[in-house]
Amino acid sequence: MKKRVMSGRTGGSVMFENKALNYKGCSIFYRVEIKEKADQWVIFLHGAGVDHRMFKEQVKIVPEEYNILLWDARSHGRSIPSTIKFSMKQLLDDLLKIMEIEQIHKAVFIGQSMGGNLAQDMAYYYPEKVHGLVLIDCTNNTAKISKMEKITLSVTKLMFELYPWKLLVRQSANACGLSQEVKEYVEECFYKVGKEALIDIVIGVTKCLHEDAAYKMKVPFLLLCGDKDTSGNIRKIAKPWADSEPTCTFYMITNAGHNSNQDNPVEVNIHINNYLNQMVFHREGRNRIGDTHIYH
């Protein structure tokens, strides 16, 4: 499937090509924009239960030096259904296959929530493919998990199964967004995914957490978190995580919930645009990366 579609961009239009990869029991939907002068890539990875549309404001500010790829991960959006059980390991395999097809050898990965966890997996297992990372409202894959957090994770599946579906969707949407528009978008996405599949996704995401106290990111990365994010331990651990990483730049996003890039796209876009421009300079050797920040 190939279809070219127009999408708005400040100062002009962006032409995306819709594609699909039939792979291991799923037709995986993704979109690419190839720019005339671009020689780098940005890959957007959405959060659990939603789809590529969550980044509609971010694609508008990607510098011209970058081609763009977005997808609907299997079991999400236009990549429903999937005939095999959801796992983060399979998502990583899917992403690597798409990168191989599109001849993407290295990229900056921008991931929100589950997408941020997947981006961390790429950096951990395939560091040679990662030029940079923007992690939005996600937890640290390699941090130590407390006993209480382990207990909570162990009963999450049962709690979700017992929860009334409509109530689960409404409360999840309220946690994701402060604005009504974001809440309605999340509800639409969750209802499309369905309760059984959404529970499998949420549990699958937790399986990527693996303690490795010695691990540090090997590339400069940007960490963003909504100041009203109430999902798990994400807001609690954001600042300590940033402080422990020599290559991290951290910003708390004001007036934003778990989907901070949707609640406050103006603030998020400023930081992402600055980071992407700085990474162009970094690659070309025109600016020295500092000890703790890549830009100021």
Short mmCIF file of C-alpha atoms in Angstrom, two decimals:
data_model
loop_
_atom_site.label_atom_id
_atom_site.label_comp_id
_atom_site.label_asym_id
_atom_site.label_seq_id
_atom_site.Cartn_x
_atom_site.Cartn_y
_atom_site.Cartn_z
CA MET A 1 0.00 0.00 0.00
CA LYS A 2 1.41 3.35 -1.01
CA LYS A 3 -0.50 6.62 -0.81
CA ARG A 4 0.81 10.16 -0.74
CA VAL A 5 -0.98 12.55 1.59
CA MET A 6 -0.53 16.20 2.50
CA SER A 7 -0.07 17.40 6.06
CA GLY A 8 0.27 20.97 7.31
CA ARG A 9 3.64 22.45 8.21
CA THR A 10 4.43 25.97 9.32
CA GLY A 11 5.58 27.84 6.22
CA GLY A 12 4.42 25.14 3.78
CA SER A 13 3.21 21.58 3.39
CA VAL A 14 4.75 18.20 4.05
CA MET A 15 4.18 15.23 1.78
CA PHE A 16 3.88 11.88 3.54
CA GLU A 17 3.78 8.52 1.83
CA ASN A 18 1.63 5.88 3.52
CA LYS A 19 3.06 2.38 3.52
CA ALA A 20 2.39 -1.03 5.07
CA LEU A 21 4.67 -3.88 6.06
CA ASN A 22 3.06 -7.32 6.17
CA TYR A 23 5.13 -9.03 8.83
CA LYS A 24 4.55 -11.79 11.34
CA GLY A 25 0.77 -11.71 11.42
CA CYS A 26 0.21 -7.97 11.08
CA SER A 27 -0.07 -5.31 8.39
CA ILE A 28 2.01 -2.60 10.05
CA PHE A 29 1.08 0.92 8.94
CA TYR A 30 3.73 3.60 8.70
CA ARG A 31 4.34 6.94 6.99
CA VAL A 32 7.50 8.50 5.62
CA GLU A 33 8.48 11.94 4.39
CA ILE A 34 11.62 12.08 2.26
CA LYS A 35 13.06 15.58 1.91
CA GLU A 36 15.25 16.74 -0.93
CA LYS A 37 18.18 17.91 1.18
CA ALA A 38 17.78 15.62 4.22
CA ASP A 39 20.45 13.10 5.15
CA GLN A 40 19.26 12.25 8.67
CA TRP A 41 16.14 10.61 10.11
CA VAL A 42 13.66 11.23 12.90
CA ILE A 43 11.48 8.28 13.93
CA PHE A 44 8.39 9.02 16.04
CA LEU A 45 7.15 6.27 18.39
CA HIS A 46 3.72 6.76 19.98
CA GLY A 47 2.44 5.73 23.40
CA ALA A 48 0.45 2.66 24.45
CA GLY A 49 -3.05 2.44 23.02
CA VAL A 50 -2.83 5.50 20.77
CA ASP A 51 -1.35 6.03 17.28
CA HIS A 52 0.90 8.18 15.09
CA ARG A 53 -1.54 11.10 15.12
CA MET A 54 -0.38 12.09 18.60
CA PHE A 55 2.65 13.71 16.92
CA LYS A 56 0.70 15.85 14.45
CA GLU A 57 2.07 19.06 15.99
CA GLN A 58 5.65 17.79 16.27
CA VAL A 59 6.11 16.82 12.60
CA LYS A 60 5.55 20.48 11.70
CA ILE A 61 8.77 21.63 13.35
CA VAL A 62 11.24 18.93 12.29
CA PRO A 63 14.21 20.69 10.61
CA GLU A 64 14.77 20.20 6.89
CA GLU A 65 17.89 18.12 7.53
CA TYR A 66 15.70 15.21 8.68
CA ASN A 67 13.47 12.75 6.88
CA ILE A 68 10.53 11.59 9.02
CA LEU A 69 9.04 8.20 9.83
CA LEU A 70 5.95 7.59 11.97
CA TRP A 71 4.09 4.35 12.54
CA ASP A 72 1.16 2.69 14.20
CA ALA A 73 2.81 -0.07 16.22
CA ARG A 74 1.23 -3.50 15.82
CA SER A 75 -2.07 -3.81 17.75
CA HIS A 76 -2.55 -0.03 17.47
CA GLY A 77 -4.38 2.31 15.10
CA ARG A 78 -4.23 1.13 11.49
CA SER A 79 -2.02 -1.82 12.48
CA ILE A 80 -4.97 -3.78 13.91
CA PRO A 81 -5.31 -6.75 14.02
CA SER A 82 -2.16 -8.61 14.96
CA THR A 83 -2.37 -12.40 15.16
CA ILE A 84 0.56 -12.83 17.56
CA LYS A 85 0.83 -11.84 21.22
CA PHE A 86 1.98 -8.29 21.85
CA SER A 87 5.51 -7.79 23.17
CA MET A 88 8.09 -5.02 23.22
CA LYS A 89 10.60 -7.48 21.78
CA GLN A 90 8.36 -7.90 18.74
CA LEU A 91 7.92 -4.12 18.38
CA LEU A 92 11.70 -3.77 18.30
CA ASP A 93 11.88 -6.47 15.63
CA ASP A 94 9.15 -4.72 13.62
CA LEU A 95 10.94 -1.38 13.82
CA LEU A 96 14.27 -2.88 12.77
CA LYS A 97 12.58 -4.51 9.76
CA ILE A 98 11.03 -1.19 8.67
CA MET A 99 14.38 0.56 9.10
CA GLU A 100 16.00 -2.10 6.95
CA ILE A 101 13.38 -1.66 4.21
CA GLU A 102 13.69 2.13 4.25
CA GLN A 103 17.51 1.92 4.46
CA ILE A 104 17.64 3.87 7.72
CA HIS A 105 20.99 3.08 9.29
CA LYS A 106 20.78 5.57 12.15
CA ALA A 107 18.11 7.92 13.53
CA VAL A 108 16.95 10.23 16.26
CA PHE A 109 14.10 8.43 18.03
CA ILE A 110 11.31 10.50 19.58
CA GLY A 111 9.13 8.35 21.82
CA GLN A 112 6.25 9.08 24.17
CA SER A 113 5.47 6.69 27.05
CA MET A 114 5.61 3.19 25.48
CA GLY A 115 7.39 4.78 22.52
CA GLY A 116 10.01 6.15 24.90
CA ASN A 117 10.52 2.68 26.38
CA LEU A 118 10.93 1.27 22.87
CA ALA A 119 13.43 4.01 22.00
CA GLN A 120 15.41 3.09 25.12
CA ASP A 121 15.40 -0.56 24.03
CA MET A 122 16.81 0.47 20.66
CA ALA A 123 19.56 2.46 22.40
CA TYR A 124 20.33 -0.41 24.81
CA TYR A 125 20.40 -3.30 22.35
CA TYR A 126 21.34 -1.51 19.10
CA PRO A 127 23.30 1.63 20.09
CA GLU A 128 24.90 1.84 16.65
CA LYS A 129 21.48 2.72 15.20
CA VAL A 130 20.81 5.64 17.55
CA HIS A 131 21.98 9.16 16.80
CA GLY A 132 19.85 10.73 19.53
CA LEU A 133 16.78 10.31 21.75
CA VAL A 134 13.86 12.44 22.83
CA LEU A 135 12.00 10.69 25.65
CA ILE A 136 8.59 12.09 26.56
CA ASP A 137 6.67 11.02 29.68
CA CYS A 138 8.23 7.60 30.04
CA THR A 139 9.92 5.69 32.84
CA ASN A 140 13.54 4.55 32.93
CA ASN A 141 13.88 1.02 31.51
CA THR A 142 17.03 0.21 33.50
CA ALA A 143 16.22 1.79 36.88
CA LYS A 144 15.80 -0.24 40.05
CA ILE A 145 12.20 -1.20 40.72
CA SER A 146 11.09 -0.91 44.36
CA LYS A 147 9.33 -3.76 46.17
CA MET A 148 6.09 -1.80 46.18
CA GLU A 149 6.37 -1.15 42.44
CA LYS A 150 6.98 -4.85 41.83
CA ILE A 151 3.86 -5.72 43.83
CA THR A 152 1.83 -3.17 41.88
CA LEU A 153 3.08 -4.53 38.57
CA SER A 154 2.26 -8.09 39.63
CA VAL A 155 -1.43 -7.29 40.18
CA THR A 156 -1.91 -4.78 37.33
CA LYS A 157 -3.35 -7.32 34.89
CA LEU A 158 -5.94 -8.56 37.41
CA MET A 159 -6.94 -5.01 38.37
CA PHE A 160 -7.42 -4.02 34.75
CA GLU A 161 -9.44 -7.15 34.00
CA LEU A 162 -11.80 -6.41 36.91
CA TYR A 163 -12.15 -2.72 36.03
CA PRO A 164 -15.31 -1.70 34.11
CA TRP A 165 -14.14 -0.97 30.56
CA LYS A 166 -15.80 2.42 30.11
CA LEU A 167 -14.50 3.61 33.49
CA LEU A 168 -11.00 2.38 32.66
CA VAL A 169 -11.02 4.26 29.37
CA ARG A 170 -12.36 7.47 30.91
CA GLN A 171 -9.90 7.50 33.79
CA SER A 172 -6.98 6.64 31.51
CA ALA A 173 -7.95 9.45 29.14
CA ASN A 174 -8.15 11.89 32.05
CA ALA A 175 -4.64 10.87 33.11
CA CYS A 176 -3.26 11.25 29.60
CA GLY A 177 -4.55 14.72 28.86
CA LEU A 178 -5.66 17.90 30.55
CA SER A 179 -7.45 19.25 27.47
CA GLN A 180 -10.75 17.85 26.30
CA GLU A 181 -9.36 17.36 22.80
CA VAL A 182 -6.59 15.07 24.06
CA LYS A 183 -9.00 13.12 26.28
CA GLU A 184 -11.38 12.52 23.37
CA TYR A 185 -8.51 11.44 21.12
CA VAL A 186 -7.26 8.91 23.72
CA GLU A 187 -10.77 7.53 24.27
CA GLU A 188 -11.24 7.06 20.52
CA CYS A 189 -7.93 5.20 20.24
CA PHE A 190 -8.53 2.98 23.28
CA TYR A 191 -11.99 1.92 22.15
CA LYS A 192 -10.53 0.95 18.77
CA VAL A 193 -7.84 -1.18 20.44
CA GLY A 194 -10.30 -2.90 22.81
CA LYS A 195 -9.99 -3.98 26.43
CA GLU A 196 -8.26 -7.35 26.02
CA ALA A 197 -5.66 -6.01 23.60
CA LEU A 198 -5.04 -2.87 25.68
CA ILE A 199 -4.37 -4.95 28.80
CA ASP A 200 -1.94 -7.12 26.82
CA ILE A 201 -0.18 -3.97 25.60
CA VAL A 202 0.13 -2.42 29.06
CA ILE A 203 1.46 -5.66 30.56
CA GLY A 204 3.77 -6.15 27.60
CA VAL A 205 5.31 -2.73 28.10
CA THR A 206 6.21 -3.53 31.72
CA LYS A 207 8.25 -6.53 30.53
CA CYS A 208 10.87 -4.22 29.03
CA LEU A 209 11.90 -2.98 32.48
CA HIS A 210 15.24 -4.55 33.44
CA GLU A 211 17.54 -3.23 36.15
CA ASP A 212 21.04 -2.30 35.04
CA ALA A 213 22.55 0.15 37.53
CA ALA A 214 25.78 0.58 35.55
CA TYR A 215 24.10 1.51 32.27
CA LYS A 216 24.32 5.07 30.95
CA MET A 217 23.01 6.48 27.68
CA LYS A 218 25.68 6.68 25.01
CA VAL A 219 24.14 9.64 23.16
CA PRO A 220 22.93 13.10 24.19
CA PHE A 221 19.24 12.83 24.99
CA LEU A 222 16.33 15.11 25.81
CA LEU A 223 13.93 14.11 28.60
CA LEU A 224 10.52 15.79 28.86
CA CYS A 225 7.77 15.25 31.43
CA GLY A 226 4.40 16.89 32.01
CA ASP A 227 4.16 18.66 35.36
CA LYS A 228 0.73 17.07 35.88
CA ASP A 229 1.72 13.55 34.76
CA THR A 230 0.21 11.09 37.26
CA SER A 231 1.06 7.87 35.38
CA GLY A 232 3.09 5.44 37.47
CA ASN A 233 6.41 6.76 38.75
CA ILE A 234 7.20 8.84 35.66
CA ARG A 235 7.09 12.35 37.14
CA LYS A 236 8.66 11.18 40.42
CA ILE A 237 11.76 9.70 38.81
CA ALA A 238 12.24 12.18 35.94
CA LYS A 239 14.54 14.69 37.66
CA PRO A 240 16.66 12.07 39.53
CA TRP A 241 16.99 10.12 36.27
CA ALA A 242 18.16 13.23 34.42
CA ASP A 243 20.62 14.09 37.20
CA SER A 244 22.14 10.60 36.98
CA GLU A 245 22.78 10.81 33.22
CA PRO A 246 25.75 12.92 32.05
CA THR A 247 24.28 13.35 28.55
CA CYS A 248 20.71 14.28 29.55
CA THR A 249 18.91 17.60 29.21
CA PHE A 250 15.64 17.70 31.17
CA TYR A 251 12.60 19.97 31.09
CA MET A 252 9.36 19.75 33.04
CA ILE A 253 6.54 20.78 30.68
CA THR A 254 4.05 23.19 32.25
CA ASN A 255 0.29 22.62 32.22
CA ALA A 256 0.62 19.14 30.76
CA GLY A 257 -0.45 15.62 31.67
CA HIS A 258 0.96 12.29 30.51
CA ASN A 259 0.67 13.23 26.83
CA SER A 260 2.61 16.44 27.35
CA ASN A 261 3.44 16.84 23.65
CA GLN A 262 -0.30 17.08 22.98
CA ASP A 263 -1.30 19.14 26.03
CA ASN A 264 1.45 21.73 25.52
CA PRO A 265 2.83 21.31 21.99
CA VAL A 266 4.26 24.85 21.86
CA GLU A 267 6.61 24.29 24.79
CA VAL A 268 7.50 20.74 23.76
CA ASN A 269 8.17 21.79 20.17
CA ILE A 270 10.62 24.50 21.21
CA HIS A 271 12.72 21.93 23.08
CA ILE A 272 12.51 19.29 20.34
CA ASN A 273 13.38 21.76 17.58
CA ASN A 274 16.36 23.07 19.55
CA TYR A 275 17.55 19.53 20.24
CA LEU A 276 17.25 18.40 16.62
CA ASN A 277 19.09 21.47 15.36
CA GLN A 278 21.82 20.92 17.95
CA MET A 279 22.19 17.30 16.87
CA VAL A 280 22.78 18.46 13.30
CA PHE A 281 25.63 20.64 14.60
CA HIS A 282 26.88 17.76 16.74
CA ARG A 283 27.04 15.40 13.78
CA GLU A 284 28.82 17.95 11.62
CA GLY A 285 31.29 18.78 14.38
CA ARG A 286 30.29 22.43 14.55
CA ASN A 287 29.50 22.50 18.27
CA ARG A 288 30.95 20.77 21.31
CA ILE A 289 28.55 18.75 23.41
CA GLY A 290 28.77 19.81 27.04
CA ASP A 291 29.17 17.58 30.05
CA THR A 292 25.52 17.69 31.08
CA HIS A 293 23.59 19.63 28.42
CA ILE A 294 23.59 19.60 24.65
CA TYR A 295 22.07 23.07 24.38
CA HIS A 296 21.26 25.97 26.67
#
